[in-house]
Amino acid sequence: MKNVAVLGATGSIGGNTLDVIARHPALFRATVLTAHRQVDALVALCAQHRPALAVIADPALEAELARKLTSAGVRCEIASGHEALAAAASGNLCDTVVAAIVGAAGLQSTLAAARAGKRLLLANKEAIVMAGPLLLDAVAAGGGALIPVDSEHNALFQCLPAEGLASGKPTLHKGVRRLTLTASGGPFRGRSRAELADITPEQACKHPNWVMGRKISVDSATLMNKGLEVIEAHHLFGAAPDLINVVVHPQSLVHSFV
Ligand code: NDP
């Protein structure tokens, strides 16, 4: 039985993680759930998954969370703020941490989980882009493991020899000549600069193949996401930038290859 902290439980990755957890009750238990401001969504998830701890990142919402959990008949510990997120990620209620907070806000709790030796399932790509060596050192010092959740990197992880990444000191196998990430091209692939003049955030968030959170959807529409992913692959797999290339593959059938 793995006790899982889902950081960013109310998001796209968080929801998919909890779906997997709910399908395998003998293997996984969601012991910690966190959100930023979506109190009602967090309460609904707590009513379904009965965690030991619920954390709301915005401290101004802690009282509302407590009240609504009580009315929903959910009894669990409650905490708020970013220190509480880091404490939850490193505390003894979990052995596995799904880092699914979006953006720089996820860095502190991701590092805390790594330092505490948790099995760290990393979706929060911004953390490794911002602080690659620091995060890998923290994984190595903590003695836990780092598993990439970002689909392209998870595909590479599954294709590459097992040694390296789990130790927190990635070394690329000598036989590997190239890592290739695929890119769907997003909703605006093929449009000219003039055709992009009137696009809206809603159009940018309508990815042709995936339903994802708004930041990564916009990053996909601008292709910034692929830039982040090249940096992520560089750190995760210890690969020099010229070993990593990107191929546009609109069908998104293959996530990456080695
Ligand atoms: P979402 O926007 O759907 O969810 C973000 C989650 O983070 C929510 O639970 C949100 O809480 C919480 N959050 C937002 N801001 C803060 C903050 N300041 N402090 C604490 N918590 C916060 O994002 P995604 O699930 O799409 O993405 C999560 C991460 O996974 C990103 O780094 C993304 O790049 C990566 N990723 C996502 C993929 C996907 O398919 N969605 C694919 C590959 C990688 P609230 O709901 O209360 O706002």
CSV table of C-alpha atoms and ligand atoms in Angstrom, one decimal:
chain,number,residue,atom,x,y,z
A,1,MET,CA,0.0,0.0,0.0
A,2,LYS,CA,1.4,3.4,-1.0
A,3,ASN,CA,0.4,6.5,0.9
A,4,VAL,CA,0.2,9.2,-1.7
A,5,ALA,CA,0.3,13.0,-1.2
A,6,VAL,CA,-1.4,14.7,-4.2
A,7,LEU,CA,-0.1,18.2,-4.4
A,8,GLY,CA,-2.4,20.1,-6.7
A,9,ALA,CA,-5.2,17.6,-6.3
A,10,THR,CA,-7.8,19.9,-7.9
A,11,GLY,CA,-5.9,20.3,-11.2
A,12,SER,CA,-5.8,18.2,-14.3
A,13,ILE,CA,-2.9,16.0,-13.3
A,14,GLY,CA,-4.3,15.8,-9.7
A,15,GLY,CA,-7.7,14.6,-11.0
A,16,ASN,CA,-6.2,12.0,-13.2
A,17,THR,CA,-3.9,10.8,-10.3
A,18,LEU,CA,-6.9,10.5,-8.0
A,19,ASP,CA,-8.8,8.6,-10.7
A,20,VAL,CA,-6.0,6.0,-10.8
A,21,ILE,CA,-5.9,5.8,-7.0
A,22,ALA,CA,-9.7,5.3,-6.8
A,23,ARG,CA,-9.4,2.4,-9.3
A,24,HIS,CA,-6.7,0.6,-7.2
A,25,PRO,CA,-7.8,0.9,-3.5
A,26,ALA,CA,-5.6,-2.1,-2.5
A,27,LEU,CA,-2.5,-0.4,-3.8
A,28,PHE,CA,-2.8,3.3,-3.2
A,29,ARG,CA,-4.4,5.6,-0.6
A,30,ALA,CA,-4.6,9.4,-1.0
A,31,THR,CA,-3.5,10.6,2.4
A,32,VAL,CA,-2.8,14.2,1.6
A,33,LEU,CA,-4.7,16.5,-0.8
A,34,THR,CA,-3.9,20.1,-1.6
A,35,ALA,CA,-5.3,23.0,-3.6
A,36,HIS,CA,-4.6,26.7,-4.0
A,37,ARG,CA,-8.0,28.4,-3.8
A,38,GLN,CA,-10.7,26.0,-5.1
A,39,VAL,CA,-12.2,25.2,-1.7
A,40,ASP,CA,-15.3,23.5,-2.9
A,41,ALA,CA,-13.4,21.2,-5.3
A,42,LEU,CA,-11.0,20.3,-2.5
A,43,VAL,CA,-13.9,19.5,-0.1
A,44,ALA,CA,-15.5,17.3,-2.8
A,45,LEU,CA,-12.2,15.4,-3.2
A,46,CYS,CA,-11.8,15.0,0.5
A,47,ALA,CA,-15.4,13.6,0.8
A,48,GLN,CA,-14.5,11.0,-1.8
A,49,HIS,CA,-11.0,10.1,-0.8
A,50,ARG,CA,-11.0,10.7,3.0
A,51,PRO,CA,-7.3,11.9,3.3
A,52,ALA,CA,-5.6,12.4,6.7
A,53,LEU,CA,-4.7,15.9,5.8
A,54,ALA,CA,-6.1,18.7,3.5
A,55,VAL,CA,-4.0,21.7,2.8
A,56,ILE,CA,-5.2,24.9,1.2
A,57,ALA,CA,-2.3,27.1,-0.1
A,58,ASP,CA,-4.1,30.4,0.5
A,59,PRO,CA,-4.2,30.9,4.2
A,60,ALA,CA,-7.2,33.3,4.0
A,61,LEU,CA,-9.3,30.2,3.0
A,62,GLU,CA,-8.4,27.9,5.9
A,63,ALA,CA,-11.5,28.8,8.0
A,64,GLU,CA,-13.8,28.3,5.0
A,65,LEU,CA,-12.2,24.9,4.3
A,66,ALA,CA,-12.6,23.8,7.9
A,67,ARG,CA,-16.3,24.9,7.9
A,68,LYS,CA,-17.1,23.2,4.7
A,69,LEU,CA,-15.3,20.0,5.6
A,70,THR,CA,-17.3,19.8,8.8
A,71,SER,CA,-20.6,20.3,7.0
A,72,ALA,CA,-19.6,17.6,4.5
A,73,GLY,CA,-18.9,15.2,7.4
A,74,VAL,CA,-15.2,14.9,6.6
A,75,ARG,CA,-12.8,14.6,9.6
A,76,CYS,CA,-9.2,15.3,8.7
A,77,GLU,CA,-6.3,17.6,9.7
A,78,ILE,CA,-6.4,21.0,8.0
A,79,ALA,CA,-3.5,23.3,7.3
A,80,SER,CA,-2.8,26.3,5.0
A,81,GLY,CA,0.1,28.2,3.4
A,82,HIS,CA,3.2,27.2,1.5
A,83,GLU,CA,5.1,26.1,4.6
A,84,ALA,CA,2.3,23.7,5.3
A,85,LEU,CA,2.5,22.4,1.7
A,86,ALA,CA,6.2,21.7,2.2
A,87,ALA,CA,5.6,20.1,5.6
A,88,ALA,CA,2.9,17.8,4.1
A,89,ALA,CA,5.2,16.8,1.2
A,90,SER,CA,8.0,15.8,3.6
A,91,GLY,CA,5.9,14.5,6.5
A,92,ASN,CA,5.2,11.0,7.6
A,93,LEU,CA,1.6,10.8,6.2
A,94,CYS,CA,3.0,9.9,2.8
A,95,ASP,CA,5.8,7.8,1.2
A,96,THR,CA,4.9,9.0,-2.4
A,97,VAL,CA,4.4,12.5,-3.6
A,98,VAL,CA,2.7,13.5,-6.8
A,99,ALA,CA,4.1,17.0,-7.5
A,100,ALA,CA,1.3,18.5,-9.6
A,101,ILE,CA,1.2,22.1,-8.6
A,102,VAL,CA,1.6,24.4,-11.6
A,103,GLY,CA,4.5,26.8,-12.0
A,104,ALA,CA,7.1,28.1,-9.7
A,105,ALA,CA,4.6,27.7,-6.8
A,106,GLY,CA,5.4,24.0,-6.8
A,107,LEU,CA,9.2,24.3,-6.2
A,108,GLN,CA,9.3,24.5,-2.4
A,109,SER,CA,7.1,21.5,-1.8
A,110,THR,CA,8.8,19.5,-4.6
A,111,LEU,CA,12.2,20.1,-3.0
A,112,ALA,CA,10.9,19.3,0.4
A,113,ALA,CA,9.6,15.9,-0.8
A,114,ALA,CA,13.0,15.2,-2.5
A,115,ARG,CA,15.0,16.1,0.6
A,116,ALA,CA,12.7,13.9,2.7
A,117,GLY,CA,13.5,10.9,0.5
A,118,LYS,CA,10.0,10.4,-0.9
A,119,ARG,CA,9.2,8.6,-4.1
A,120,LEU,CA,8.7,11.8,-6.1
A,121,LEU,CA,6.4,11.6,-9.2
A,122,LEU,CA,7.2,14.9,-10.9
A,123,ALA,CA,4.6,16.6,-13.1
A,124,ASN,CA,5.6,20.1,-12.0
A,125,LYS,CA,8.2,20.5,-14.9
A,126,GLU,CA,8.8,24.1,-13.8
A,127,ALA,CA,10.5,22.9,-10.7
A,128,ILE,CA,13.2,21.0,-12.6
A,129,VAL,CA,13.5,23.7,-15.2
A,130,MET,CA,14.1,26.3,-12.5
A,131,ALA,CA,16.3,24.3,-10.2
A,132,GLY,CA,17.5,21.1,-12.0
A,133,PRO,CA,20.8,20.4,-10.2
A,134,LEU,CA,19.4,21.5,-6.9
A,135,LEU,CA,16.4,19.2,-7.2
A,136,LEU,CA,18.6,16.2,-8.4
A,137,ASP,CA,21.0,16.8,-5.5
A,138,ALA,CA,18.0,16.8,-3.1
A,139,VAL,CA,16.8,13.5,-4.5
A,140,ALA,CA,20.2,12.0,-4.1
A,141,ALA,CA,20.7,13.3,-0.6
A,142,GLY,CA,17.2,12.2,0.5
A,143,GLY,CA,17.7,8.7,-0.9
A,144,GLY,CA,14.3,8.6,-2.6
A,145,ALA,CA,13.5,8.3,-6.3
A,146,LEU,CA,12.4,10.6,-9.0
A,147,ILE,CA,9.9,9.4,-11.6
A,148,PRO,CA,9.0,11.8,-14.4
A,149,VAL,CA,5.2,12.1,-15.0
A,150,ASP,CA,5.4,14.5,-17.9
A,151,SER,CA,4.4,12.1,-20.7
A,152,GLU,CA,7.4,12.7,-23.0
A,153,HIS,CA,9.9,12.2,-20.2
A,154,ASN,CA,8.0,9.2,-18.8
A,155,ALA,CA,8.2,7.6,-22.2
A,156,LEU,CA,12.0,8.2,-22.3
A,157,PHE,CA,12.2,6.9,-18.7
A,158,GLN,CA,10.5,3.7,-19.8
A,159,CYS,CA,12.8,3.3,-22.8
A,160,LEU,CA,16.1,4.0,-21.1
A,161,PRO,CA,18.0,1.5,-19.0
A,162,ALA,CA,16.8,1.6,-15.4
A,163,GLU,CA,20.0,2.8,-13.7
A,164,GLY,CA,20.7,6.4,-13.1
A,165,LEU,CA,17.5,8.4,-12.7
A,166,ALA,CA,16.3,6.7,-9.5
A,167,SER,CA,19.6,7.4,-7.8
A,168,GLY,CA,19.1,11.1,-8.4
A,169,LYS,CA,22.3,11.2,-10.4
A,170,PRO,CA,21.3,10.6,-14.0
A,171,THR,CA,23.8,9.3,-16.5
A,172,LEU,CA,22.9,8.6,-20.0
A,173,HIS,CA,23.7,5.1,-21.2
A,174,LYS,CA,26.7,5.2,-23.6
A,175,GLY,CA,24.8,3.5,-26.4
A,176,VAL,CA,22.2,6.3,-26.6
A,177,ARG,CA,22.7,8.6,-29.6
A,178,ARG,CA,19.6,10.7,-29.4
A,179,LEU,CA,16.5,11.5,-27.3
A,180,THR,CA,13.5,12.6,-29.4
A,181,LEU,CA,10.6,14.4,-27.9
A,182,THR,CA,7.4,14.7,-30.0
A,183,ALA,CA,5.3,17.9,-30.2
A,184,SER,CA,1.7,18.0,-31.4
A,185,GLY,CA,2.1,21.6,-32.6
A,186,GLY,CA,-0.9,22.7,-30.5
A,187,PRO,CA,-4.1,24.4,-31.7
A,188,PHE,CA,-2.4,26.9,-33.9
A,189,ARG,CA,0.0,24.7,-35.9
A,190,GLY,CA,0.4,25.9,-39.5
A,191,ARG,CA,-1.2,29.3,-38.9
A,192,SER,CA,0.6,32.4,-40.2
A,193,ARG,CA,1.6,35.3,-38.0
A,194,ALA,CA,-1.3,37.3,-39.5
A,195,GLU,CA,-3.8,34.5,-38.6
A,196,LEU,CA,-2.6,34.6,-35.0
A,197,ALA,CA,-3.5,38.3,-34.5
A,198,ASP,CA,-7.0,37.8,-33.1
A,199,ILE,CA,-6.6,34.5,-31.1
A,200,THR,CA,-8.1,34.4,-27.6
A,201,PRO,CA,-7.0,32.6,-24.4
A,202,GLU,CA,-10.0,30.2,-24.8
A,203,GLN,CA,-8.7,29.2,-28.3
A,204,ALA,CA,-5.2,28.8,-26.9
A,205,CYS,CA,-6.6,26.5,-24.2
A,206,LYS,CA,-8.4,24.3,-26.7
A,207,HIS,CA,-5.7,21.8,-27.3
A,208,PRO,CA,-6.5,19.4,-30.2
A,209,ASN,CA,-5.4,16.2,-28.4
A,210,TRP,CA,-5.4,16.8,-24.6
A,211,VAL,CA,-7.4,18.4,-21.8
A,212,MET,CA,-4.9,20.1,-19.5
A,213,GLY,CA,-4.6,23.0,-17.1
A,214,ARG,CA,-4.6,26.5,-18.6
A,215,LYS,CA,-0.9,27.4,-18.2
A,216,ILE,CA,0.4,24.2,-19.9
A,217,SER,CA,-2.3,24.6,-22.6
A,218,VAL,CA,-1.1,28.1,-23.4
A,219,ASP,CA,2.6,27.0,-23.2
A,220,SER,CA,1.7,24.2,-25.7
A,221,ALA,CA,0.0,26.7,-28.0
A,222,THR,CA,3.1,28.9,-28.1
A,223,LEU,CA,5.5,25.9,-28.2
A,224,MET,CA,7.1,27.3,-25.0
A,225,ASN,CA,6.1,24.0,-23.4
A,226,LYS,CA,8.5,22.1,-25.7
A,227,GLY,CA,11.3,24.4,-24.8
A,228,LEU,CA,10.6,23.7,-21.1
A,229,GLU,CA,10.6,20.0,-21.9
A,230,VAL,CA,14.0,20.1,-23.7
A,231,ILE,CA,15.5,21.7,-20.5
A,232,GLU,CA,13.6,19.1,-18.4
A,233,ALA,CA,15.1,16.2,-20.4
A,234,HIS,CA,18.5,17.7,-20.2
A,235,HIS,CA,18.4,17.8,-16.4
A,236,LEU,CA,16.6,14.5,-15.9
A,237,PHE,CA,18.7,12.4,-18.2
A,238,GLY,CA,22.0,14.2,-18.0
A,239,ALA,CA,21.8,14.7,-21.8
A,240,ALA,CA,23.7,17.5,-23.6
A,241,PRO,CA,21.3,19.8,-25.5
A,242,ASP,CA,22.5,18.7,-28.9
A,243,LEU,CA,21.5,15.1,-28.0
A,244,ILE,CA,17.8,16.1,-27.6
A,245,ASN,CA,15.7,16.9,-30.6
A,246,VAL,CA,12.0,17.6,-31.2
A,247,VAL,CA,9.8,16.3,-34.0
A,248,VAL,CA,6.3,17.6,-34.7
A,249,HIS,CA,3.9,14.7,-34.6
A,250,PRO,CA,0.3,16.1,-34.6
A,251,GLN,CA,-1.3,12.6,-34.0
A,252,SER,CA,0.4,12.4,-30.5
A,253,LEU,CA,0.6,8.6,-30.8
A,254,VAL,CA,4.2,8.5,-29.8
A,255,HIS,CA,5.3,10.6,-26.9
A,256,SER,CA,9.1,10.3,-27.2
A,257,PHE,CA,11.7,7.9,-28.4
A,258,VAL,CA,15.3,6.9,-27.8
B,1,NDP,P1,-3.9,22.8,-13.3
B,1,NDP,O1,-3.9,24.3,-13.5
B,1,NDP,O2,-5.0,22.0,-13.9
B,1,NDP,O3,-3.8,22.5,-11.7
B,1,NDP,C1,-2.9,23.2,-10.9
B,1,NDP,C2,-3.0,22.7,-9.5
B,1,NDP,O4,-2.1,23.5,-8.7
B,1,NDP,C3,-4.4,23.0,-8.9
B,1,NDP,O5,-4.6,22.0,-7.9
B,1,NDP,C4,-4.2,24.4,-8.2
B,1,NDP,O6,-5.1,24.6,-7.2
B,1,NDP,C5,-2.8,24.2,-7.7
B,1,NDP,N1,-2.1,25.5,-7.6
B,1,NDP,C6,-2.1,26.5,-8.5
B,1,NDP,N2,-1.4,27.6,-8.1
B,1,NDP,C7,-1.0,27.2,-6.8
B,1,NDP,C8,-0.2,27.9,-5.8
B,1,NDP,N3,0.2,29.2,-6.0
B,1,NDP,N4,0.1,27.3,-4.7
B,1,NDP,C9,-0.4,26.0,-4.5
B,1,NDP,N5,-1.1,25.3,-5.4
B,1,NDP,C10,-1.4,25.9,-6.6
B,1,NDP,O7,-2.5,22.3,-13.8
B,1,NDP,P2,-2.1,20.9,-14.5
B,1,NDP,O8,-2.6,19.8,-13.7
B,1,NDP,O9,-2.4,21.0,-16.0
B,1,NDP,O10,-0.5,21.0,-14.4
B,1,NDP,C11,0.2,20.7,-13.2
B,1,NDP,C12,1.7,20.5,-13.5
B,1,NDP,O11,1.8,19.4,-14.3
B,1,NDP,C13,2.3,21.7,-14.4
B,1,NDP,O12,3.6,21.9,-14.0
B,1,NDP,C14,2.2,21.2,-15.8
B,1,NDP,O13,3.2,21.7,-16.6
B,1,NDP,C15,2.5,19.7,-15.6
B,1,NDP,N6,1.9,18.8,-16.6
B,1,NDP,C16,0.6,18.8,-16.9
B,1,NDP,C17,0.1,17.9,-17.8
B,1,NDP,C18,-1.4,17.8,-18.1
B,1,NDP,O14,-1.8,17.0,-18.8
B,1,NDP,N7,-2.2,18.6,-17.4
B,1,NDP,C19,1.0,17.1,-18.7
B,1,NDP,C20,2.4,17.2,-18.3
B,1,NDP,C21,2.8,18.1,-17.3
B,1,NDP,P3,-6.6,25.3,-7.5
B,1,NDP,O15,-7.3,24.3,-8.3
B,1,NDP,O16,-7.1,25.5,-6.1
B,1,NDP,O17,-6.2,26.6,-8.2
